[in-house]
Each structure stands twice: as C-alpha cells, then as structure tokens.
Coordinates of C-alpha atoms in Angstrom, one line a residue:
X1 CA 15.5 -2.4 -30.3
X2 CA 18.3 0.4 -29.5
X3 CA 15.1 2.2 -27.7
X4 CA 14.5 -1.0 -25.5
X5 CA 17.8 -1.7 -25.0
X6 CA 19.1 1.4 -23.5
X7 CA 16.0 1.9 -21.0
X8 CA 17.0 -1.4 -19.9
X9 CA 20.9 -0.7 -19.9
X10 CA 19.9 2.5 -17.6
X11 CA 18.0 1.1 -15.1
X12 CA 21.1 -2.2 -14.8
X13 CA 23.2 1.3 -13.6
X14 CA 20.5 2.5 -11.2
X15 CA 21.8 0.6 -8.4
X16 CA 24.9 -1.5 -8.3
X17 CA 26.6 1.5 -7.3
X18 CA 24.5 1.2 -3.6
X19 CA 23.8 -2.1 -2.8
X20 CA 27.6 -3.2 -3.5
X21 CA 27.9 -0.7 -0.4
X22 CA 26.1 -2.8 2.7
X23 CA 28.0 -5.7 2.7
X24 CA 31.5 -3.7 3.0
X25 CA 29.9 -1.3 4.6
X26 CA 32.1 -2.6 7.7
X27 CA 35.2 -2.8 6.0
X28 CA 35.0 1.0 4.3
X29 CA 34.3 1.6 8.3
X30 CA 37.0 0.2 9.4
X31 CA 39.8 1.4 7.1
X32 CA 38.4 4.8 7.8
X33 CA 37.2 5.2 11.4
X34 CA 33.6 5.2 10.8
X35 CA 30.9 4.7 13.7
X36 CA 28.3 3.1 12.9
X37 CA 26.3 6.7 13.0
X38 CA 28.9 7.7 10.2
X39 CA 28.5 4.7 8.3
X40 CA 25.4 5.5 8.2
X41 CA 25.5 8.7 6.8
X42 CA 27.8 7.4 4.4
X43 CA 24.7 5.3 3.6
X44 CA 22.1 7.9 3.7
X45 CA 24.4 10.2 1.5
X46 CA 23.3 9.3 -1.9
X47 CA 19.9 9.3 -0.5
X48 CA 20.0 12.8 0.3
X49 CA 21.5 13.8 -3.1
X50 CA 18.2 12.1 -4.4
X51 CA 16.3 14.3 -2.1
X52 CA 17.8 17.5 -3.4
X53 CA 18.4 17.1 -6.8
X54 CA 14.9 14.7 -7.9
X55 CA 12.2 17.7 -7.8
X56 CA 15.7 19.6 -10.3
X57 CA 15.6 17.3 -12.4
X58 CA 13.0 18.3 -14.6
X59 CA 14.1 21.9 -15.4
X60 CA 17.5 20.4 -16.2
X61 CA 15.5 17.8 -18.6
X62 CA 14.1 21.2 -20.0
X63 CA 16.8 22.8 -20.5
X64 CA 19.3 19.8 -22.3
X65 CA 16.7 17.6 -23.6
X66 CA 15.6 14.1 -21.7
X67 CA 18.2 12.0 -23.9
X68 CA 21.1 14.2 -23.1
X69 CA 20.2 14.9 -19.5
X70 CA 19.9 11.4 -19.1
X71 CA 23.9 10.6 -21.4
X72 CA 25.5 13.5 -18.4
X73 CA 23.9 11.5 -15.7
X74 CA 25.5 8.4 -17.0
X75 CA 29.2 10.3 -17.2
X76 CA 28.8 11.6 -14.1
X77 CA 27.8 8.0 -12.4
X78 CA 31.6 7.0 -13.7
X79 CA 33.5 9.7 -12.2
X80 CA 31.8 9.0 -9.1
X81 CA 32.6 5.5 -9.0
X82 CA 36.0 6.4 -9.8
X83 CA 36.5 9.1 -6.8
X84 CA 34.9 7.0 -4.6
X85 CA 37.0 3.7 -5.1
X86 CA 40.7 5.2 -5.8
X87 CA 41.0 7.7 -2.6
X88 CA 41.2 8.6 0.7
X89 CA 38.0 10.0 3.0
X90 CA 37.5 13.1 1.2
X91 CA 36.8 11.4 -2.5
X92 CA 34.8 8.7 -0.6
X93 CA 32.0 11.2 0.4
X94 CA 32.8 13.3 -2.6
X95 CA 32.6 10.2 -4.9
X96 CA 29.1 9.3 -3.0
X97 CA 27.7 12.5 -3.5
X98 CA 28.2 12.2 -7.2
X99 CA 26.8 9.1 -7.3
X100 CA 23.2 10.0 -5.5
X101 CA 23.3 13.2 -7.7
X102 CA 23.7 10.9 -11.1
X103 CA 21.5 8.4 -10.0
X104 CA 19.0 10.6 -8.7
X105 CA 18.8 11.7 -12.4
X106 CA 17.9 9.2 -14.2
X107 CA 16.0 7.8 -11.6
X108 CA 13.4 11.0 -12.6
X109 CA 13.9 10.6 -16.4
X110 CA 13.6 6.6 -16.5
X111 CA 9.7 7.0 -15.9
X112 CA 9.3 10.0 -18.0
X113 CA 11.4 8.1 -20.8
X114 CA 8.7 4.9 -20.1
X115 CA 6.1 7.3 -20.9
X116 CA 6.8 9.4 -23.7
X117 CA 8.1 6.2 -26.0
X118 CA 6.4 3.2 -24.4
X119 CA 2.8 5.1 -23.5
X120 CA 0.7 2.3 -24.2
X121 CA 2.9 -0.3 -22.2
X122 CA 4.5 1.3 -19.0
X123 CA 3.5 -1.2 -16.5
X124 CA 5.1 -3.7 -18.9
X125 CA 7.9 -1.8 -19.8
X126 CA 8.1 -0.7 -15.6
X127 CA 8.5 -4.2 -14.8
X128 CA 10.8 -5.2 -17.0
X129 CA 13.5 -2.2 -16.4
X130 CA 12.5 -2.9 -12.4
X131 CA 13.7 -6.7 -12.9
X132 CA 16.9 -5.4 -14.7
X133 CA 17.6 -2.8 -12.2
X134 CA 16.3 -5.5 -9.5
X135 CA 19.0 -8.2 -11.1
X136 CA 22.3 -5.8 -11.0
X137 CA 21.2 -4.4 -7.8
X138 CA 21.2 -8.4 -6.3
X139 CA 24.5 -9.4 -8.6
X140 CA 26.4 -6.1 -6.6
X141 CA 25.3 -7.0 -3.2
X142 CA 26.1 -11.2 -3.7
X143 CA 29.8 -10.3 -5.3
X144 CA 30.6 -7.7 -3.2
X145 CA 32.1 -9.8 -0.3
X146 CA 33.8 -12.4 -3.0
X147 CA 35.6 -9.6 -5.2
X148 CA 36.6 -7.6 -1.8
X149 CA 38.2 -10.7 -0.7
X150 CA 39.9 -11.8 -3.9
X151 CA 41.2 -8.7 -4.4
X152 CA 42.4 -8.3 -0.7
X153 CA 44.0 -12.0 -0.9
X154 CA 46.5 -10.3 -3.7
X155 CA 48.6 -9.3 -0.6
X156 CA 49.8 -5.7 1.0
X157 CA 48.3 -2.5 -1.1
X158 CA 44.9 -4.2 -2.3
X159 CA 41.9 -2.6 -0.6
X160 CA 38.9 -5.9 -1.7
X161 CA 36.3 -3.1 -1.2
X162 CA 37.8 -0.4 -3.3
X163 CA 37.4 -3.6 -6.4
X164 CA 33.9 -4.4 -5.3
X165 CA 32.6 -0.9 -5.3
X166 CA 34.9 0.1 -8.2
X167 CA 33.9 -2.7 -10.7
X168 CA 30.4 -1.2 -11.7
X169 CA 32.2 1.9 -13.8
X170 CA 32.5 -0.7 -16.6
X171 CA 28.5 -1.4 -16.7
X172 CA 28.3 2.3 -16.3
X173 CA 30.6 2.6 -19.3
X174 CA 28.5 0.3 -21.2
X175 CA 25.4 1.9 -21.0
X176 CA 26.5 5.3 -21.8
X177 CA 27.8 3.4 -25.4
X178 CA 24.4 2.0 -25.8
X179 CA 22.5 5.3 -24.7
X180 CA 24.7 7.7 -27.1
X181 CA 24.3 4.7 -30.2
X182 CA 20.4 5.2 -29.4
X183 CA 20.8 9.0 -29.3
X184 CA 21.9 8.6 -33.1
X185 CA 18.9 6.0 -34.3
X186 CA 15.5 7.0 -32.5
X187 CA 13.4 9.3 -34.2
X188 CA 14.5 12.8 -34.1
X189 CA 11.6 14.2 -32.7
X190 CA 11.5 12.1 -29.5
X191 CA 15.6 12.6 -29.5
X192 CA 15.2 16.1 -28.7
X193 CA 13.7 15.2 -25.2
X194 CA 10.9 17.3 -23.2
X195 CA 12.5 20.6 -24.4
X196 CA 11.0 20.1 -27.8
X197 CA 7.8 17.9 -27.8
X198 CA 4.8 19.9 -27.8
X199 CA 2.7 18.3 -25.3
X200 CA 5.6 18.8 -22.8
X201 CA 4.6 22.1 -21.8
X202 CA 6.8 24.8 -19.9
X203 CA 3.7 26.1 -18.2
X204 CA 1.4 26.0 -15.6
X205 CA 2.0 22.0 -14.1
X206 CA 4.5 22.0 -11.3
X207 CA 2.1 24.1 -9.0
X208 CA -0.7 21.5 -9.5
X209 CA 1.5 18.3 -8.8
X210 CA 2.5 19.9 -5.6
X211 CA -1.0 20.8 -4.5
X212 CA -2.3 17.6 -5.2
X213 CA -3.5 15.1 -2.8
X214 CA -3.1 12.5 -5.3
X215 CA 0.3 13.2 -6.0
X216 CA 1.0 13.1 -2.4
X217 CA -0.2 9.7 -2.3
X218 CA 2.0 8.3 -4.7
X219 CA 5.3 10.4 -3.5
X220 CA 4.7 8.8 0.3
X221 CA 4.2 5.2 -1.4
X222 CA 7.8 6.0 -2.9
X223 CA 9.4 7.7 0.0
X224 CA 8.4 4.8 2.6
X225 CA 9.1 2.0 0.4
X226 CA 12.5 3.5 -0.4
X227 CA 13.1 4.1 3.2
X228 CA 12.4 0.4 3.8
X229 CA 14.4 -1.1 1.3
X230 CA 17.7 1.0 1.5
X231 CA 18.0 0.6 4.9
X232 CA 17.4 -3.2 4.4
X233 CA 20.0 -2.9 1.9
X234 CA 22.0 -1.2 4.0
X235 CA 21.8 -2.8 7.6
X236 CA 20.2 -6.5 7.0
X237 CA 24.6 -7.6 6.7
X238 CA 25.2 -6.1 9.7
X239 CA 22.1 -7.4 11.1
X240 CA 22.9 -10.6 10.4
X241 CA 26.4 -10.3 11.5
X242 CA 25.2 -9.5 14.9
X243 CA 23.4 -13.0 14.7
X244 CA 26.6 -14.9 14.5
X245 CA 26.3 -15.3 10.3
X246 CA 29.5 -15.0 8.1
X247 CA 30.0 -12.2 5.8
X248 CA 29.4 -14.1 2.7
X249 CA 26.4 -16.1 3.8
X250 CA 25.4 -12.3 5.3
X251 CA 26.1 -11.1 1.1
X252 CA 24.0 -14.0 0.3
X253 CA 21.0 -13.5 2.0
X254 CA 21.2 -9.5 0.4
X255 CA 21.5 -11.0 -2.7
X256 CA 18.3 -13.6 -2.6
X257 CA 16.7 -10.5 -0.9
X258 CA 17.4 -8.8 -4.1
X259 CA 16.9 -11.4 -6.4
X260 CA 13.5 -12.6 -5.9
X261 CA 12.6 -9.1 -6.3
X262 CA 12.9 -9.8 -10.0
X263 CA 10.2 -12.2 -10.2
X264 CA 7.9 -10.1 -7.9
X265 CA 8.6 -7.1 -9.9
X266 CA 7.3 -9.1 -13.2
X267 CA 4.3 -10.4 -11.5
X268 CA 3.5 -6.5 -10.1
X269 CA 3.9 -5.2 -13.2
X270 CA 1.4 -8.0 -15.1
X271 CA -1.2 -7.4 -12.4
X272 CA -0.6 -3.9 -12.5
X273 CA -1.1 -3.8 -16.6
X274 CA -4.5 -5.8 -16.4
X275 CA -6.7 -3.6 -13.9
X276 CA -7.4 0.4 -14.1
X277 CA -7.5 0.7 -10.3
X278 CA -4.6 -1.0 -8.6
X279 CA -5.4 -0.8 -4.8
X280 CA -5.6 -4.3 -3.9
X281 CA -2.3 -5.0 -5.8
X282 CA -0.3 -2.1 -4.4
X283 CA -1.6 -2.6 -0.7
X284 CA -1.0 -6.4 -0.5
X285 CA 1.9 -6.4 -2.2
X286 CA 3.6 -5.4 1.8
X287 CA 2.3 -8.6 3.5
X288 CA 5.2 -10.8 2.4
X289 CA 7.8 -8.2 4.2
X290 CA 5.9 -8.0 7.2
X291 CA 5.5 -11.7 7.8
X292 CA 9.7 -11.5 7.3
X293 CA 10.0 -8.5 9.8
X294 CA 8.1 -10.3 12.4
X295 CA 9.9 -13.5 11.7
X296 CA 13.2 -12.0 12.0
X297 CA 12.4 -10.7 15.8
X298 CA 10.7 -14.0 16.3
X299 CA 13.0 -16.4 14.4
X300 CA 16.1 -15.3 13.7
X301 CA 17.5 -18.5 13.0
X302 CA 15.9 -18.2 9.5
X303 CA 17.4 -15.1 8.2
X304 CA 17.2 -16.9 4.7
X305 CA 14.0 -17.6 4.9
X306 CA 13.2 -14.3 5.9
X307 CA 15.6 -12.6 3.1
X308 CA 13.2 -14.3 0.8
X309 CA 10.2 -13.3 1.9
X310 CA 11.2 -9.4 2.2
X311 CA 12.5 -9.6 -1.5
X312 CA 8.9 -10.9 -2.3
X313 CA 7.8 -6.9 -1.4
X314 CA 10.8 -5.5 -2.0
X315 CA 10.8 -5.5 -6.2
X316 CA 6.9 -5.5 -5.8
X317 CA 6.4 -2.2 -4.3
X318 CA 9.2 -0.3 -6.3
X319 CA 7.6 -1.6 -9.6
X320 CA 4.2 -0.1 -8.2
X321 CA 5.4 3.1 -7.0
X322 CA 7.4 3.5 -10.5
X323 CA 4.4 2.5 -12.2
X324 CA 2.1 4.7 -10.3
X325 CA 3.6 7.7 -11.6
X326 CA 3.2 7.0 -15.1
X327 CA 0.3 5.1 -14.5
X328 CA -1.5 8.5 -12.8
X329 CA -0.7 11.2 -15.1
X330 CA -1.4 12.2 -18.6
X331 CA 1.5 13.4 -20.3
X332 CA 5.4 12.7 -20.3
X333 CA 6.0 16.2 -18.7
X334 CA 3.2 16.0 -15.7
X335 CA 5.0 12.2 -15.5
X336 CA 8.6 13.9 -15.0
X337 CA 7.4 16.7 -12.4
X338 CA 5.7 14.3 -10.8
X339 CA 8.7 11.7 -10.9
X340 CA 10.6 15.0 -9.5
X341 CA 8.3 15.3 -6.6
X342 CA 8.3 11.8 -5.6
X343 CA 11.5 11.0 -5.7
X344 CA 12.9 14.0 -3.9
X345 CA 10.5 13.8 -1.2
X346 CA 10.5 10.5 -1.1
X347 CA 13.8 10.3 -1.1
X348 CA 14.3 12.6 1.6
X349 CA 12.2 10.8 3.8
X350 CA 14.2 7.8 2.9
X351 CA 17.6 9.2 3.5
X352 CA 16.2 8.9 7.2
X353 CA 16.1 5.6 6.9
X354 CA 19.7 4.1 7.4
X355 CA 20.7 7.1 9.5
X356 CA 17.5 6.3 12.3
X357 CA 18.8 2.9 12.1
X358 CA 22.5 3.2 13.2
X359 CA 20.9 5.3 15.7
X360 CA 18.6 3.4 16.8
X361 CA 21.1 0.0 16.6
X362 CA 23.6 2.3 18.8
X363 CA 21.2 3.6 21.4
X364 CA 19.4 0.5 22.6
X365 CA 22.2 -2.2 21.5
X366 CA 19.9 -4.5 19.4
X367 CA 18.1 -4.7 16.3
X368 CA 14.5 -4.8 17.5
X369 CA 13.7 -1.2 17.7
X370 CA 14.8 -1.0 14.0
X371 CA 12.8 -3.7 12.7
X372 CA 10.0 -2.6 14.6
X373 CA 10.1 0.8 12.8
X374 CA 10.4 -0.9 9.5
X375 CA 7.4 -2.9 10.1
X376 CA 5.7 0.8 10.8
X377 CA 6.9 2.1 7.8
X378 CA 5.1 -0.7 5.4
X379 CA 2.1 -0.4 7.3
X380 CA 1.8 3.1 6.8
X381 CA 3.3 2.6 3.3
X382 CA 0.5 0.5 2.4
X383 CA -2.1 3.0 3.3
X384 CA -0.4 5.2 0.7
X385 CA -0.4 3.2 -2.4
X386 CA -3.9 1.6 -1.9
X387 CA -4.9 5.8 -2.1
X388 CA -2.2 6.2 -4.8
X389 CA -3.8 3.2 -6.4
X390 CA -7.4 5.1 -7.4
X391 CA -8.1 5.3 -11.0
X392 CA -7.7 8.8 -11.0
X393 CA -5.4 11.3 -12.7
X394 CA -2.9 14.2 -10.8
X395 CA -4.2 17.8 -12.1
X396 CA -7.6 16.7 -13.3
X397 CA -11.1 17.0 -11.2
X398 CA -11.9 14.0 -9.1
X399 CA -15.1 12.5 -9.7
X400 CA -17.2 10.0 -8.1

C-alpha cells in the first residue's frame, strides 16, 4: 500500500507548485515590475530547469539510488517554495529555479518508479498518478486567487500571492513523510534504486535512446504537449482577463481546465492498457483542444466552455506521453534514460512556450497569434504520438 501511496503522494507535488503561478501571475508582476516578457520568463523558468537537468537525472538516480534521488527532490521542492514565497526578486527567481530543478526530478523517476515496481500495470498505474497530479494541479490553480485574496484582506504587510504560492510546502512536506516511511517497508532490493538492480545496467543504452527515431517520436509528443499546456496554464487568466472576465471566474475556468483532465487522464490510461499499438488513441486524443482553440478565436464569449473542452486533451495527452515511455521500452533503466531524454528536450522546447507567447501577446496586441500557434503545436503534436504510438520497442530492430 506504502508503494502505491507514495507514487501517488509524488505525482500530487509535481505541479501545484506551477499552476498556483498563472493566476497571480499579474500580481507577482506587479509588486515586482515585471513585463509581461519577464513574467514570462518567470514562467518559462522552471521549464528550463526541466530542460537542463531531465536528460541528468538518470546518472544522479545512478549514483544515490531511485528512492533516495527521488526523497532529495522532494526536500529540495520545500526550500524552493520557501525562497520563493518569503523574499524579494532575487529568492523569487532563485526559489523558481529550485523548484523546475526538484520537479524536473521526479518528473524522470516517477515513470521509471512505474516501471520497475508496477511493470505489468503502468498504463494503469500512469493514469492514476496523472489524475492525482491532474487533481492538485486544478486545486492550485482554483485557490490561488481565493487564498491570495484572503490573505491580502488581513490588511498592510500581507502579500495574498506569497500564501497561495507558499501553501503547497505542506503537501510537499507530506509526501516526503510518506516517501521516507516507504523507503523503510518496500523490499530491500527494489529500495536500493537503479544503482543496484541488475537489469539496470551502467552500460551501453544512453547512445541508442538518443539515436533512435522512436525515441524521438515520443520526446516531441512530450515536448509539444508540455509546450501547449504550460503556456495554457500560464496565459489562459490573462487571456481571459483581456476578455473583460474577473480574476476568480479567470481561476475558475484554469481550474475546470485542469480538472476534467482527471477524468480524461483515466479514460487514456484504460484505452491505453487495452491495445498494443496506441495510435488512434494518442492521435485523437488532440481533437477536443483544437475544437476549444478555434472556439476561443471564434467565440470568446464561452471561455468556459472552451476551458472544458481543452482539459478534455490536456490530462489525455500527458497520460499518453508518460505512458509511452514506459509503454516503449524494456527495462526500468532504458525507461529512465529515455524519461531523461524526453523530458529535457521536451521540456526545452516547452520552456518556449510561455516566453513566445508574452511575445507574441506584446508584439501584435491580441491573443490570436498565440492561439493560432497553439493550435500548430497539437497538430504537429499529434503527428508525433500517432508515430510514438507503434508497437515497437526503443533500442530493438524494427520489423515489419
């Protein structure tokens, strides 16, 4: 149960630390001076740490073990928190930096974890840690605007975002308890991480991942669907600001974006776990999110609506591009170099994301241009994971 549990407790950390961001995103502007270009690096920041520290992660894994690599991440995710709520501009980027570099951790290990103790069930297993990180990720971005202005309402001295960026060191704090108590009780073998298990070889594996095409296919699937959904996370408030909504109904919207995600993630994880080649599921999976892009230029009146409908692709396509990496290699250790690969590629690609759309929001004055590159992005996102989606395995021969 302690096994289960702390996957689960992991993933709930993997991203209330971002998405309580976007919708005080305007207010951490503000009360530092940010542009919008700025705010959008300040967006794009963790992103990048993803980028450089995802295809790292692996030797570190080797090197501590996968349990303990993964118990530093988590104690590094609270002092990041903590220097980026409690000071001034300097331990604001510090603090973020901190943040990308802990997440970006166990955002490589989570799969490999999936793998090595749930190898007959990852899809299953996939979406139900997807749903979990899916719910915390929606709970930060709907309470953000609330606890910011509750705390702000105490009077003189109270920053609200500093409390509703600030909050999430306690769920942090909770999962590192429940990863250390399952660091005491799971089997010692698997305890001692990739460093110890004898199919996790040292040897001859990173040089294939990064030559193959396969591989390729499923890091460009991650990349463009992280590029997509940060800077949906991190723009669709200030989006719908520029449409004349409040900032709670704005927080609202993220959070139903977020939400539904939960139950798409559980459906693309049951389709997923019932075919050998997922093509159809991981291609389709983008139509909901383009029928919401085009609706937003279109009909903009119906943000909601369109919030929906995004979400509907949004915890679809994560759970396939998480699932794809265990679902096309082997063993645990191909599974964390190429988790490594996809993530800090992809990542990179994403951290692009936010940035080109402050950019692009400050250069031509609306929103189109952006949503018109998002609606790009899926397309060619799509093409990705229906190739990512082959039966095949990275490192080994294709055939037929």
């Amino acid at each position: 149960m302690l096994t289960v549990v702390g996957v689960l407790l992991v993933a709930a950390c993997l991203r209330p630390a971002i998405t309580s961001v976007g919708p005080v995103l305007d207010r951490i502007g503000a009360a530092h001076g940010f542009g919008r270009g700025t705010e959008g690096l300040l967006a794009a920041l963790p992103l990048l740490a993803f980028a450089g520290v995802s295809p790292l992660t692996h030797r570190l894994a080797l090197r501590l073990g996968m349990d303990r690599t993964v118990l530093a991440a988590l104690g590094l995710l609270i002092i990041g928190i903590l220097l980026r709520s409690s000071g001034g501009s300097v331990l604001l980027w510090i603090g973020t930096l901190l943040i990308g570099v802990a997440i970006a951790i166990n955002n490589v290990l989570v799969p490999a974890v999936v793998k090595r103790d749930f190898g007959g069930r990852i899809a299953a297993v996939t979406g139900a840690y997807t749903a979990i990180m899916n719910t915390f990720a929606a709970i930060a971005s709907g309470i953000a605007v609330p606890l910011a202005d509750v705390d702000r309402g105490r009077g003189p001295g109270h920053d609200g975002w500093r409390t509703s960026i600030g909050i999430w060191v306690v769920l942090t704090a909770i999962g590192l308890v429940f990863w250390v108590a399952r660091m005491r009780t799971v089997d010692s073998v698997a305890s001692q991480g990739i460093a110890t298990v004898p199919v996790m070889s040292r040897s001859g594996s990173d040089h294939s991942v990064w030559r193959s095409p396969l591989a390729w296919q499923v890091t460009i699937t991650m990349g463009l669907q992280s590029t997509v959904f940060y800077t949906m996370v991190n723009w669709l408030p200030s989006i719908e600001a520029d449409a004349g909504v409040s900032p709670a109904t704005a927080g609202l919207h993220l959070f139903l974006y977020q939400a539904i995600g939960i139950l798409a993630a559980l459906a693309a994880s049951t389709l997923l776990g019932r075919v050998a080649d997922q093509r159809l599921v991981a291609s389709m999976i983008n139509i909901p999110i383009l029928i919401a892009l085009a609706g937003m230029i279109s009909f903009p009146q119906l943000l909601s609506v369109w919030a929906v409908l995004a979400g509907l692709t949004s915890g679809g396509s994560i759970t396939v591009a998480l699932a794809l990496i265990g679902l096309r290699t082997r063993l645990a250790a191909d599974t964390a170099r190429l988790s490594g690969m996809a993530q800090g590629v992809g990542y990179l690609l994403a951290a692009g994301g936010p940035v080109a759309a402050g950019w692009l929001r400050q250069t031509t004055g609306s929103w189109t241009a952006v949503i018109m590159m998002l609606i790009v992005l899926t397309l060619l996102q799509g093409a990705a994971a229906y190739l990512a989606g082959r039966n095949r395995f990275v490192g080994e021969p294709v055939t037929g």
